[in-house]
Amino acid sequence: MVIFSAVLALAVLFLILPVSRGVAWTVAVGIALLTLAAVALRTLQRNRAREQSAHVLAALGTATADLPVSLRTRMPLALVTGDSLVQLFNRGADEERLAHIGDGAIWLRVNNPRDLPRIGVAVKQWRDGRAPDGIVLSISPALHASEDALTQALRVARQAVSDTSRMLGTGLPGYIAIYQRLTATPAAAVGLQWYGVSSTTRLTDAPKEVPPGDAHRFEAVMQAAESQVHQAGGDPVAAARAAALASVIGWTQRVVLGPLTDRSQPATPWALFGLGWIDCGPASDPRSPWATDVHARSGIMPPPMDASPAPWPLPQPVIEAMPRRLWVSPRLAAFAHAIALLACAGAVAIWGSAKNNQTLLTYIGADLGRFSMIPAEHDTARRDALKAIVADRDQIDYYARLGVPMRLSFGMYRGTLLMPVLNDAIASYQAPPPPPAVVTLDSMSLFDSGSAQLKPGSTRAVVGALEMIKAHPDKRILVAGYTDNVGNANSNLKLSMARAGAVRDWLVEASGIPVMQFAIQGYGDTRPIADNGTDAGRAKNRRVEITLVPEAPKDVPAERSPRT
């Protein structure tokens, strides 16, 4: 799922999101490193858990060899830790047995409460992703030297349960089984019976302030023992058991529930769903916490009693009302996560596509606005704006012919609606009329005979040429001088060149156009336009021509590659 998430993130990042390539590659490297680290860490944790719990998984495999896989995931599985585990799991000569199937559940032995997190993870893997259904804490009061020692052991168990729940990502229901000899009568004579409470809802959080509902549950347990006394006709053994049971129930509420559910402790309170007591356990010890409590409260010391023969019964009645949790197979959960990730990626993709389309519409709108704001007389700037509009039109047409890219898809594309607007804007462009090609000036009106010095007042004849030049400041200007054939040809050539230079200098000074934009040429009498044999013809040949040299046409491109 981590790799799938990373692939989705990279696809959305590079194909859709409106970010620069530099940012995209930086984020991609970060995603790749995090993905590799997460996969490596998770793989290492799983392998370590398998190695550390190999003996547990082997024991589970041996004990459940005859169970179908579907049954081992549906059958309740309880982790049992605490006291007297050998007596609980001893079935025949195999005293090191770690798992037992029977009494309506799979029971797994955890010798050290600190191993609960590790074994819980291993069980979850073994059960195809389903965590254990509960944790049973076995308590034999006679095995503890003092109440303080018992309290410390309970706090260790509580911390281990909290760590297990955190690692598994789910709360684990708790159950307490108290194994205490209540009467000296051999168990085989009277049978073994559990007294307790089993509930699908959490019992009490604060044992010192037992809610009425929970108090009623404990009273029901004692009433059940008292009813057995009546049924037995006042049998002294049954009466002694009922009295001892009432005492051990009160002791459990005061001594056991506190360390497990007290909210002042750092670990999470253990959610208890069942408590059970049974007249079975190790040999009684007058120094045990329960015996000491009975003596302190009543002045009566419980009589010495022998240990119950193994195996001791597992607390099946205590977990009968175990709350059933909805379990989803890892494959179905992975499929659901994949659908959720795809939905998130789709939402981000739609958002990114909307932003990209907004950007597309914004810059096309800016191109159209710039074109419409440029006056017709500024043809050069108008032609540049027209090129941008034509490029926009070609880009939209490219998408229409070859398909809209993914970054603009997901139902957000609106570029087709802009095609008529762009075509109308392109069709509205009209090139300005071409400038006059040549302005011819009479040399006699500008210069005295044989002179290249402009006569006073002659500049009025050049005003028309000046206006033409100012209207087209981007054009190059050629000033050419001509003479008739009277006189020496070389002198005429020099005179025509000098007159062209004089006109050029005046135009530069009057227009402010750089001199580099002008060119001068003298042709002398080599290019007559009339017959030099007549006075009228020679007058026409004595002239200065000012020509705007046309530049190579800059055609508007028909296509432009799409913007990226």
CSV table of N, CA and C in Angstrom, one decimal, residues 431-481:
chain,number,residue,atom,x,y,z
A,431,ALA,N,-3.7,44.7,-42.1
A,431,ALA,CA,-2.4,45.3,-42.3
A,431,ALA,C,-2.6,46.7,-42.7
A,432,PRO,N,-1.8,47.7,-42.2
A,432,PRO,CA,-1.9,49.1,-42.7
A,432,PRO,C,-1.5,49.2,-44.1
A,433,PRO,N,-2.0,50.3,-44.8
A,433,PRO,CA,-1.6,50.5,-46.2
A,433,PRO,C,-0.1,50.7,-46.3
A,434,PRO,N,0.5,50.2,-47.4
A,434,PRO,CA,2.0,50.4,-47.5
A,434,PRO,C,2.4,51.9,-47.6
A,435,PRO,N,3.5,52.2,-47.1
A,435,PRO,CA,3.9,53.6,-47.2
A,435,PRO,C,4.3,54.0,-48.6
A,436,PRO,N,4.3,55.3,-49.0
A,436,PRO,CA,4.8,55.7,-50.3
A,436,PRO,C,6.2,55.2,-50.5
A,437,ALA,N,6.4,54.6,-51.7
A,437,ALA,CA,7.7,54.0,-52.0
A,437,ALA,C,8.8,55.1,-52.2
A,438,VAL,N,8.5,56.2,-52.9
A,438,VAL,CA,9.5,57.2,-53.2
A,438,VAL,C,8.9,58.6,-53.1
A,439,VAL,N,9.7,59.5,-52.6
A,439,VAL,CA,9.4,60.9,-52.6
A,439,VAL,C,10.5,61.6,-53.4
A,440,THR,N,10.1,62.3,-54.5
A,440,THR,CA,11.1,62.9,-55.4
A,440,THR,C,11.0,64.4,-55.1
A,441,LEU,N,12.2,65.0,-54.9
A,441,LEU,CA,12.4,66.4,-54.6
A,441,LEU,C,13.2,67.0,-55.8
A,442,ASP,N,12.8,68.2,-56.2
A,442,ASP,CA,13.4,69.0,-57.2
A,442,ASP,C,14.7,69.6,-56.7
A,443,SER,N,15.8,69.2,-57.3
A,443,SER,CA,17.1,69.8,-56.8
A,443,SER,C,17.2,71.3,-56.9
A,444,MET,N,16.6,71.9,-57.9
A,444,MET,CA,16.7,73.3,-58.1
A,444,MET,C,16.0,74.0,-57.0
A,445,SER,N,14.9,73.4,-56.4
A,445,SER,CA,14.2,74.1,-55.3
A,445,SER,C,15.0,74.0,-54.0
A,446,LEU,N,16.0,73.1,-54.0
A,446,LEU,CA,16.7,72.8,-52.7
A,446,LEU,C,18.1,73.5,-52.8
A,447,PHE,N,18.7,73.4,-54.0
A,447,PHE,CA,20.1,73.8,-54.1
A,447,PHE,C,20.3,74.9,-55.2
A,448,ASP,N,21.3,75.7,-55.0
A,448,ASP,CA,21.7,76.6,-56.2
A,448,ASP,C,22.5,75.7,-57.1
A,449,SER,N,22.6,76.2,-58.4
A,449,SER,CA,23.3,75.5,-59.4
A,449,SER,C,24.7,75.2,-59.0
A,450,GLY,N,25.1,73.9,-59.1
A,450,GLY,CA,26.4,73.5,-58.8
A,450,GLY,C,26.7,73.4,-57.3
A,451,SER,N,25.7,73.6,-56.4
A,451,SER,CA,26.0,73.7,-55.0
A,451,SER,C,25.3,72.5,-54.3
A,452,ALA,N,25.9,72.1,-53.1
A,452,ALA,CA,25.3,71.0,-52.3
A,452,ALA,C,24.8,71.6,-50.9
A,453,GLN,N,24.7,72.9,-50.9
A,453,GLN,CA,24.2,73.5,-49.6
A,453,GLN,C,22.7,73.9,-49.8
A,454,LEU,N,21.9,73.4,-48.8
A,454,LEU,CA,20.5,73.7,-48.9
A,454,LEU,C,20.2,75.2,-48.8
A,455,LYS,N,19.3,75.6,-49.7
A,455,LYS,CA,19.0,77.1,-49.7
A,455,LYS,C,18.1,77.4,-48.6
A,456,PRO,N,18.2,78.6,-48.1
A,456,PRO,CA,17.3,79.0,-47.0
A,456,PRO,C,15.8,78.9,-47.5
A,457,GLY,N,15.0,78.4,-46.6
A,457,GLY,CA,13.6,78.2,-47.0
A,457,GLY,C,13.3,77.0,-47.8
A,458,SER,N,14.3,76.2,-48.2
A,458,SER,CA,14.1,75.1,-49.0
A,458,SER,C,13.5,73.9,-48.2
A,459,THR,N,13.6,73.9,-46.9
A,459,THR,CA,13.1,72.8,-46.1
A,459,THR,C,11.7,72.5,-46.2
A,460,ARG,N,10.9,73.5,-46.7
A,460,ARG,CA,9.5,73.3,-46.8
A,460,ARG,C,9.2,72.2,-47.8
A,461,ALA,N,10.1,72.0,-48.8
A,461,ALA,CA,9.9,71.0,-49.8
A,461,ALA,C,10.2,69.6,-49.3
A,462,VAL,N,10.9,69.6,-48.1
A,462,VAL,CA,11.2,68.2,-47.6
A,462,VAL,C,10.2,67.8,-46.5
A,463,VAL,N,9.3,68.7,-46.1
A,463,VAL,CA,8.3,68.4,-45.0
A,463,VAL,C,7.5,67.1,-45.3
A,464,GLY,N,7.1,66.9,-46.6
A,464,GLY,CA,6.3,65.7,-46.9
A,464,GLY,C,7.1,64.4,-46.7
A,465,ALA,N,8.4,64.5,-47.1
A,465,ALA,CA,9.2,63.3,-46.9
A,465,ALA,C,9.4,63.1,-45.4
A,466,LEU,N,9.5,64.2,-44.6
A,466,LEU,CA,9.7,64.0,-43.2
A,466,LEU,C,8.5,63.3,-42.5
A,467,GLU,N,7.3,63.7,-42.9
A,467,GLU,CA,6.1,63.1,-42.4
A,467,GLU,C,6.0,61.6,-42.7
A,468,MET,N,6.4,61.3,-43.9
A,468,MET,CA,6.4,59.9,-44.3
A,468,MET,C,7.4,59.1,-43.5
A,469,ILE,N,8.5,59.7,-43.2
A,469,ILE,CA,9.6,58.9,-42.4
A,469,ILE,C,9.1,58.8,-41.0
A,470,LYS,N,8.5,59.8,-40.4
A,470,LYS,CA,8.1,59.7,-39.0
A,470,LYS,C,6.9,58.7,-38.9
A,471,ALA,N,6.1,58.5,-39.9
A,471,ALA,CA,5.0,57.6,-39.8
A,471,ALA,C,5.5,56.1,-39.8
A,472,HIS,N,6.8,55.9,-40.3
A,472,HIS,CA,7.3,54.6,-40.3
A,472,HIS,C,8.7,54.6,-39.8
A,473,PRO,N,8.9,54.8,-38.5
A,473,PRO,CA,10.2,54.9,-37.9
A,473,PRO,C,11.0,53.7,-37.9
A,474,ASP,N,10.4,52.6,-38.2
A,474,ASP,CA,11.2,51.3,-38.2
A,474,ASP,C,11.7,51.0,-39.6
A,475,LYS,N,11.5,51.8,-40.6
A,475,LYS,CA,12.0,51.5,-41.9
A,475,LYS,C,13.3,52.2,-42.1
A,476,ARG,N,14.1,51.6,-43.0
A,476,ARG,CA,15.3,52.2,-43.5
A,476,ARG,C,15.1,53.2,-44.6
A,477,ILE,N,15.9,54.2,-44.7
A,477,ILE,CA,15.6,55.3,-45.6
A,477,ILE,C,16.8,55.4,-46.5
A,478,LEU,N,16.6,55.4,-47.8
A,478,LEU,CA,17.6,55.6,-48.8
A,478,LEU,C,17.4,57.0,-49.5
A,479,VAL,N,18.5,57.8,-49.4
A,479,VAL,CA,18.5,59.2,-50.0
A,479,VAL,C,19.4,59.1,-51.2
A,480,ALA,N,18.9,59.3,-52.4
A,480,ALA,CA,19.7,59.2,-53.6
A,480,ALA,C,19.7,60.5,-54.4
A,481,GLY,N,20.9,61.0,-54.9
A,481,GLY,CA,20.9,62.2,-55.7
A,481,GLY,C,21.2,61.9,-57.1
